[in-house]
Structures are given as structure tokens and as C-alpha cells.
């Protein structure tokens, strides 16, 4: 989630929201992801795992959960979700195969797509490196939780690249 962010506008048009469905078409949950090729949407394995279909939007806002559950909404771009073959929802923490994709049924043409970092990039980063983070999720948690379905962006600062909470497998960032 991106906490305390501001509307992204169209600064990161390749960042989208994906909603996942089961075999019967029942809505399960939503996640953020990035279009890295015309038909490849990168997301988390725990999002794609155990799902049968997906719909993706690249707009600033997307249908609410209530609209999706009611069936009264403008459909997104459909696709088939896949979790990494070694992802296991019940694996011990950390799960280093927590990667998923949605292969879209039709290509999405954009001027630019999200880029994967080069191998080993994380090891070259220094404490206090500032990142732009973009996604759909919580905008605030105090005094009440606000989770509008809109793309927001925020700055986050690198605290550590070797969190003891995850055996050194994730980045600790400020929120």
C-alpha cells in the first residue's frame, strides 16, 4: 500500500490495478501491478495464486469493490493469472518466489512500459535512497482507514536492505 500519497495523474500509466476471480467468476481480491510488456502485467504471486481469471485497469480510478461484486461496472482488460511455479501460499517466511503475472487477452499499447531492475541493483543501494512508489491501496490509516480505488504516488526512503524480520529478503522502506 502507498500511505500518505498524492494522486499520480498520468505519471505512471503502466501501473494498474488488477482484480482476481475464481473459477465461478466470484470476485476474490485486488492488487497493484505493472505492465512490463504489451500483454504481461507483473504483480505478486500471493495475488495470482489460486485464482482463475483477472481484469486489469490502467486508469487513475477503477470500479469499487461493491460495483465489481454487483456485476454493474465497466470491465477491465481480461487475462489469465499465473503465480511463480515455486510459489507456495503455505511456505515458510520469506517466500522468495512471490511473483505473479497476468497474461492479458489483448495487448495494451503504451509509449513506455515498467522496467525491471537489473540483477544486483539492490546490493548497490545506500541507506536513505529515495524511491517513488505508486499503487492503488490505502491512502491513510489515521484517524480512519481510507482505501479509495485510485492510483497514488509517494516518496519512500530506504531504511535497510536486510530486514531481520524477513531473513534479509526484503527492503525496509519508510511509509
PDB file of C-alpha atoms in Angstrom:
ATOM      1  CA  UNK A   1       0.000   0.000   0.000  1.00  0.00           C
ATOM      2  CA  UNK A   2       1.033   3.578  -0.605  1.00  0.00           C
ATOM      3  CA  UNK A   3       0.349   5.539   2.557  1.00  0.00           C
ATOM      4  CA  UNK A   4       0.008   9.324   2.574  1.00  0.00           C
ATOM      5  CA  UNK A   5       0.492   9.664  -1.157  1.00  0.00           C
ATOM      6  CA  UNK A   6      -0.924  12.084  -3.676  1.00  0.00           C
ATOM      7  CA  UNK A   7      -2.864  11.349  -6.885  1.00  0.00           C
ATOM      8  CA  UNK A   8      -0.423  10.142  -9.540  1.00  0.00           C
ATOM      9  CA  UNK A   9      -2.265  11.574 -12.517  1.00  0.00           C
ATOM     10  CA  UNK A  10      -0.753  10.007 -15.619  1.00  0.00           C
ATOM     11  CA  UNK A  11       2.877   9.966 -14.429  1.00  0.00           C
ATOM     12  CA  UNK A  12       2.971   6.148 -14.287  1.00  0.00           C
ATOM     13  CA  UNK A  13       0.323   4.978 -16.790  1.00  0.00           C
ATOM     14  CA  UNK A  14       1.745   1.426 -16.828  1.00  0.00           C
ATOM     15  CA  UNK A  15       0.874   0.924 -13.124  1.00  0.00           C
ATOM     16  CA  UNK A  16      -2.524  -0.712 -12.893  1.00  0.00           C
ATOM     17  CA  UNK A  17      -4.972  -2.343 -10.561  1.00  0.00           C
ATOM     18  CA  UNK A  18      -5.903  -5.987 -11.048  1.00  0.00           C
ATOM     19  CA  UNK A  19      -8.936  -7.792  -9.658  1.00  0.00           C
ATOM     20  CA  UNK A  20      -8.871 -11.564  -9.345  1.00  0.00           C
ATOM     21  CA  UNK A  21     -11.728 -14.048  -9.697  1.00  0.00           C
ATOM     22  CA  UNK A  22     -12.211 -17.767  -9.001  1.00  0.00           C
ATOM     23  CA  UNK A  23     -13.438 -20.492 -11.410  1.00  0.00           C
ATOM     24  CA  UNK A  24     -17.072 -19.444 -10.883  1.00  0.00           C
ATOM     25  CA  UNK A  25     -16.328 -15.772 -11.598  1.00  0.00           C
ATOM     26  CA  UNK A  26     -16.636 -14.708  -7.957  1.00  0.00           C
ATOM     27  CA  UNK A  27     -14.539 -11.666  -7.062  1.00  0.00           C
ATOM     28  CA  UNK A  28     -11.699 -12.508  -4.649  1.00  0.00           C
ATOM     29  CA  UNK A  29      -9.349  -9.521  -4.138  1.00  0.00           C
ATOM     30  CA  UNK A  30      -7.341  -6.754  -5.789  1.00  0.00           C
ATOM     31  CA  UNK A  31      -3.653  -5.894  -6.116  1.00  0.00           C
ATOM     32  CA  UNK A  32      -1.414  -3.377  -7.846  1.00  0.00           C
ATOM     33  CA  UNK A  33       0.947  -4.313 -10.652  1.00  0.00           C
ATOM     34  CA  UNK A  34       2.984  -3.001 -13.554  1.00  0.00           C
ATOM     35  CA  UNK A  35       2.633  -3.574 -17.287  1.00  0.00           C
ATOM     36  CA  UNK A  36       6.128  -4.654 -18.407  1.00  0.00           C
ATOM     37  CA  UNK A  37       5.193  -5.664 -21.982  1.00  0.00           C
ATOM     38  CA  UNK A  38       2.026  -5.229 -24.102  1.00  0.00           C
ATOM     39  CA  UNK A  39       0.451  -8.425 -22.688  1.00  0.00           C
ATOM     40  CA  UNK A  40       2.455  -9.028 -19.463  1.00  0.00           C
ATOM     41  CA  UNK A  41       1.277  -7.485 -16.187  1.00  0.00           C
ATOM     42  CA  UNK A  42       3.634  -8.116 -13.244  1.00  0.00           C
ATOM     43  CA  UNK A  43       2.157  -8.499  -9.758  1.00  0.00           C
ATOM     44  CA  UNK A  44       2.728 -10.576  -6.613  1.00  0.00           C
ATOM     45  CA  UNK A  45       2.492 -14.361  -6.537  1.00  0.00           C
ATOM     46  CA  UNK A  46       0.267 -14.225  -3.448  1.00  0.00           C
ATOM     47  CA  UNK A  47      -2.183 -12.171  -5.527  1.00  0.00           C
ATOM     48  CA  UNK A  48      -2.315 -14.553  -8.518  1.00  0.00           C
ATOM     49  CA  UNK A  49      -2.077 -17.829  -6.544  1.00  0.00           C
ATOM     50  CA  UNK A  50      -5.284 -19.896  -6.616  1.00  0.00           C
ATOM     51  CA  UNK A  51      -7.142 -17.581  -8.987  1.00  0.00           C
ATOM     52  CA  UNK A  52      -8.683 -18.371 -12.363  1.00  0.00           C
ATOM     53  CA  UNK A  53      -9.103 -15.043 -14.137  1.00  0.00           C
ATOM     54  CA  UNK A  54      -8.299 -11.373 -13.808  1.00  0.00           C
ATOM     55  CA  UNK A  55      -9.282  -7.926 -15.034  1.00  0.00           C
ATOM     56  CA  UNK A  56      -6.812  -5.016 -15.187  1.00  0.00           C
ATOM     57  CA  UNK A  57      -7.353  -1.243 -15.373  1.00  0.00           C
ATOM     58  CA  UNK A  58      -4.736   1.431 -16.116  1.00  0.00           C
ATOM     59  CA  UNK A  59      -6.923   4.425 -15.306  1.00  0.00           C
ATOM     60  CA  UNK A  60      -6.491   6.780 -12.351  1.00  0.00           C
ATOM     61  CA  UNK A  61      -9.543   5.194 -10.727  1.00  0.00           C
ATOM     62  CA  UNK A  62     -11.221   1.808 -11.126  1.00  0.00           C
ATOM     63  CA  UNK A  63     -14.564   0.305 -10.136  1.00  0.00           C
ATOM     64  CA  UNK A  64     -15.189  -0.033  -6.423  1.00  0.00           C
ATOM     65  CA  UNK A  65     -15.342  -3.424  -4.742  1.00  0.00           C
ATOM     66  CA  UNK A  66     -19.120  -3.012  -4.355  1.00  0.00           C
ATOM     67  CA  UNK A  67     -19.508  -2.345  -8.099  1.00  0.00           C
ATOM     68  CA  UNK A  68     -17.417  -5.401  -9.021  1.00  0.00           C
ATOM     69  CA  UNK A  69     -19.349  -7.633  -6.630  1.00  0.00           C
ATOM     70  CA  UNK A  70     -22.664  -6.371  -8.039  1.00  0.00           C
ATOM     71  CA  UNK A  71     -21.531  -7.021 -11.624  1.00  0.00           C
ATOM     72  CA  UNK A  72     -22.555  -3.468 -12.547  1.00  0.00           C
ATOM     73  CA  UNK A  73     -19.258  -1.985 -13.747  1.00  0.00           C
ATOM     74  CA  UNK A  74     -17.168  -1.366 -16.851  1.00  0.00           C
ATOM     75  CA  UNK A  75     -14.989  -4.418 -17.376  1.00  0.00           C
ATOM     76  CA  UNK A  76     -11.221  -4.194 -17.354  1.00  0.00           C
ATOM     77  CA  UNK A  77      -8.805  -5.879 -19.718  1.00  0.00           C
ATOM     78  CA  UNK A  78      -9.177  -9.597 -19.124  1.00  0.00           C
ATOM     79  CA  UNK A  79      -6.332 -12.006 -18.655  1.00  0.00           C
ATOM     80  CA  UNK A  80      -5.082 -15.244 -17.158  1.00  0.00           C
ATOM     81  CA  UNK A  81      -3.147 -15.096 -13.864  1.00  0.00           C
ATOM     82  CA  UNK A  82      -0.102 -17.236 -13.080  1.00  0.00           C
ATOM     83  CA  UNK A  83       1.871 -17.478  -9.859  1.00  0.00           C
ATOM     84  CA  UNK A  84       5.568 -18.410  -9.970  1.00  0.00           C
ATOM     85  CA  UNK A  85       5.753 -22.249 -10.203  1.00  0.00           C
ATOM     86  CA  UNK A  86       7.670 -22.384  -6.901  1.00  0.00           C
ATOM     87  CA  UNK A  87       5.302 -20.051  -5.053  1.00  0.00           C
ATOM     88  CA  UNK A  88       3.602 -21.802  -2.142  1.00  0.00           C
ATOM     89  CA  UNK A  89       0.951 -19.948  -0.167  1.00  0.00           C
ATOM     90  CA  UNK A  90       1.883 -22.022   2.884  1.00  0.00           C
ATOM     91  CA  UNK A  91       5.681 -21.776   2.557  1.00  0.00           C
ATOM     92  CA  UNK A  92       7.754 -20.619   5.446  1.00  0.00           C
ATOM     93  CA  UNK A  93       8.603 -16.941   5.514  1.00  0.00           C
ATOM     94  CA  UNK A  94      10.176 -15.458   3.468  1.00  0.00           C
ATOM     95  CA  UNK A  95       8.764 -16.775   0.225  1.00  0.00           C
ATOM     96  CA  UNK A  96      11.295 -15.693  -2.391  1.00  0.00           C
ATOM     97  CA  UNK A  97       9.065 -16.885  -5.257  1.00  0.00           C
ATOM     98  CA  UNK A  98       6.277 -14.384  -4.517  1.00  0.00           C
ATOM     99  CA  UNK A  99       5.987 -13.294  -8.150  1.00  0.00           C
ATOM    100  CA  UNK A 100       2.960 -13.429 -10.392  1.00  0.00           C
ATOM    101  CA  UNK A 101       1.872 -12.261 -13.816  1.00  0.00           C
ATOM    102  CA  UNK A 102      -1.362 -11.772 -15.678  1.00  0.00           C
ATOM    103  CA  UNK A 103      -1.141 -12.564 -19.388  1.00  0.00           C
ATOM    104  CA  UNK A 104      -3.611 -10.161 -20.958  1.00  0.00           C
ATOM    105  CA  UNK A 105      -6.023 -11.356 -23.629  1.00  0.00           C
ATOM    106  CA  UNK A 106      -5.252  -8.333 -25.815  1.00  0.00           C
ATOM    107  CA  UNK A 107      -2.166  -6.108 -25.996  1.00  0.00           C
ATOM    108  CA  UNK A 108      -2.092  -2.714 -24.326  1.00  0.00           C
ATOM    109  CA  UNK A 109      -0.086  -0.213 -26.344  1.00  0.00           C
ATOM    110  CA  UNK A 110       1.760   2.429 -24.338  1.00  0.00           C
ATOM    111  CA  UNK A 111       4.610   4.830 -25.052  1.00  0.00           C
ATOM    112  CA  UNK A 112       6.601   3.233 -22.243  1.00  0.00           C
ATOM    113  CA  UNK A 113       6.302   0.176 -20.018  1.00  0.00           C
ATOM    114  CA  UNK A 114       7.504  -0.518 -16.500  1.00  0.00           C
ATOM    115  CA  UNK A 115      11.110  -1.691 -16.318  1.00  0.00           C
ATOM    116  CA  UNK A 116      12.534  -4.494 -14.220  1.00  0.00           C
ATOM    117  CA  UNK A 117      15.680  -3.543 -12.279  1.00  0.00           C
ATOM    118  CA  UNK A 118      18.983  -5.047 -13.276  1.00  0.00           C
ATOM    119  CA  UNK A 119      20.197  -8.082 -11.340  1.00  0.00           C
ATOM    120  CA  UNK A 120      22.153  -7.000  -8.273  1.00  0.00           C
ATOM    121  CA  UNK A 121      20.808  -3.442  -8.196  1.00  0.00           C
ATOM    122  CA  UNK A 122      19.569  -3.712  -4.605  1.00  0.00           C
ATOM    123  CA  UNK A 123      23.041  -4.502  -3.308  1.00  0.00           C
ATOM    124  CA  UNK A 124      24.298  -1.179  -4.736  1.00  0.00           C
ATOM    125  CA  UNK A 125      21.742   0.977  -2.902  1.00  0.00           C
ATOM    126  CA  UNK A 126      22.579   3.052   0.149  1.00  0.00           C
ATOM    127  CA  UNK A 127      20.579   3.842   3.266  1.00  0.00           C
ATOM    128  CA  UNK A 128      18.328   6.877   2.717  1.00  0.00           C
ATOM    129  CA  UNK A 129      17.970   6.291  -1.044  1.00  0.00           C
ATOM    130  CA  UNK A 130      14.612   7.797  -2.008  1.00  0.00           C
ATOM    131  CA  UNK A 131      12.140   5.840  -4.168  1.00  0.00           C
ATOM    132  CA  UNK A 132       8.933   6.764  -5.943  1.00  0.00           C
ATOM    133  CA  UNK A 133       6.268   4.204  -5.068  1.00  0.00           C
ATOM    134  CA  UNK A 134       2.993   4.027  -6.978  1.00  0.00           C
ATOM    135  CA  UNK A 135      -0.093   1.912  -6.457  1.00  0.00           C
ATOM    136  CA  UNK A 136      -3.740   1.563  -5.560  1.00  0.00           C
ATOM    137  CA  UNK A 137      -4.378   0.976  -1.905  1.00  0.00           C
ATOM    138  CA  UNK A 138      -4.557   2.695   1.417  1.00  0.00           C
ATOM    139  CA  UNK A 139      -4.230   6.443   1.255  1.00  0.00           C
ATOM    140  CA  UNK A 140      -4.390   6.962   5.024  1.00  0.00           C
ATOM    141  CA  UNK A 141      -4.819   4.984   8.229  1.00  0.00           C
ATOM    142  CA  UNK A 142      -5.323   7.670  10.886  1.00  0.00           C
ATOM    143  CA  UNK A 143      -7.841   8.583  12.229  1.00  0.00           C
ATOM    144  CA  UNK A 144      -9.723   6.111   9.982  1.00  0.00           C
ATOM    145  CA  UNK A 145      -8.640   3.812   7.166  1.00  0.00           C
ATOM    146  CA  UNK A 146      -9.148   5.304   3.701  1.00  0.00           C
ATOM    147  CA  UNK A 147      -8.749   2.920   0.776  1.00  0.00           C
ATOM    148  CA  UNK A 148     -10.163   4.597  -2.313  1.00  0.00           C
ATOM    149  CA  UNK A 149      -9.568   2.859  -5.620  1.00  0.00           C
ATOM    150  CA  UNK A 150      -7.247   5.412  -7.189  1.00  0.00           C
ATOM    151  CA  UNK A 151      -3.630   5.430  -8.312  1.00  0.00           C
ATOM    152  CA  UNK A 152      -1.435   7.365  -5.909  1.00  0.00           C
ATOM    153  CA  UNK A 153       2.278   8.063  -5.645  1.00  0.00           C
ATOM    154  CA  UNK A 154       4.553   8.812  -2.716  1.00  0.00           C
ATOM    155  CA  UNK A 155       8.210   9.069  -1.802  1.00  0.00           C
ATOM    156  CA  UNK A 156       9.725   6.377   0.409  1.00  0.00           C
ATOM    157  CA  UNK A 157      13.180   6.267   1.937  1.00  0.00           C
ATOM    158  CA  UNK A 158      15.298   3.115   2.134  1.00  0.00           C
ATOM    159  CA  UNK A 159      15.901   2.157   5.754  1.00  0.00           C
ATOM    160  CA  UNK A 160      17.600  -1.211   5.285  1.00  0.00           C
ATOM    161  CA  UNK A 161      18.193  -3.799   2.563  1.00  0.00           C
ATOM    162  CA  UNK A 162      18.475  -6.677   5.027  1.00  0.00           C
ATOM    163  CA  UNK A 163      15.464  -6.783   7.293  1.00  0.00           C
ATOM    164  CA  UNK A 164      15.811  -9.185  10.195  1.00  0.00           C
ATOM    165  CA  UNK A 165      12.058  -9.699  10.005  1.00  0.00           C
ATOM    166  CA  UNK A 166      12.373 -11.489   6.674  1.00  0.00           C
ATOM    167  CA  UNK A 167      15.766 -13.191   6.869  1.00  0.00           C
ATOM    168  CA  UNK A 168      17.244 -10.375   4.779  1.00  0.00           C
ATOM    169  CA  UNK A 169      14.983 -10.875   1.735  1.00  0.00           C
ATOM    170  CA  UNK A 170      13.149  -7.567   1.539  1.00  0.00           C
ATOM    171  CA  UNK A 171      13.690  -3.847   1.626  1.00  0.00           C
ATOM    172  CA  UNK A 172      12.556  -1.850   4.624  1.00  0.00           C
ATOM    173  CA  UNK A 173      11.154   1.450   3.449  1.00  0.00           C
ATOM    174  CA  UNK A 174       9.646   4.377   5.306  1.00  0.00           C
ATOM    175  CA  UNK A 175       5.941   4.853   4.684  1.00  0.00           C
TER     176      UNK A 175
END
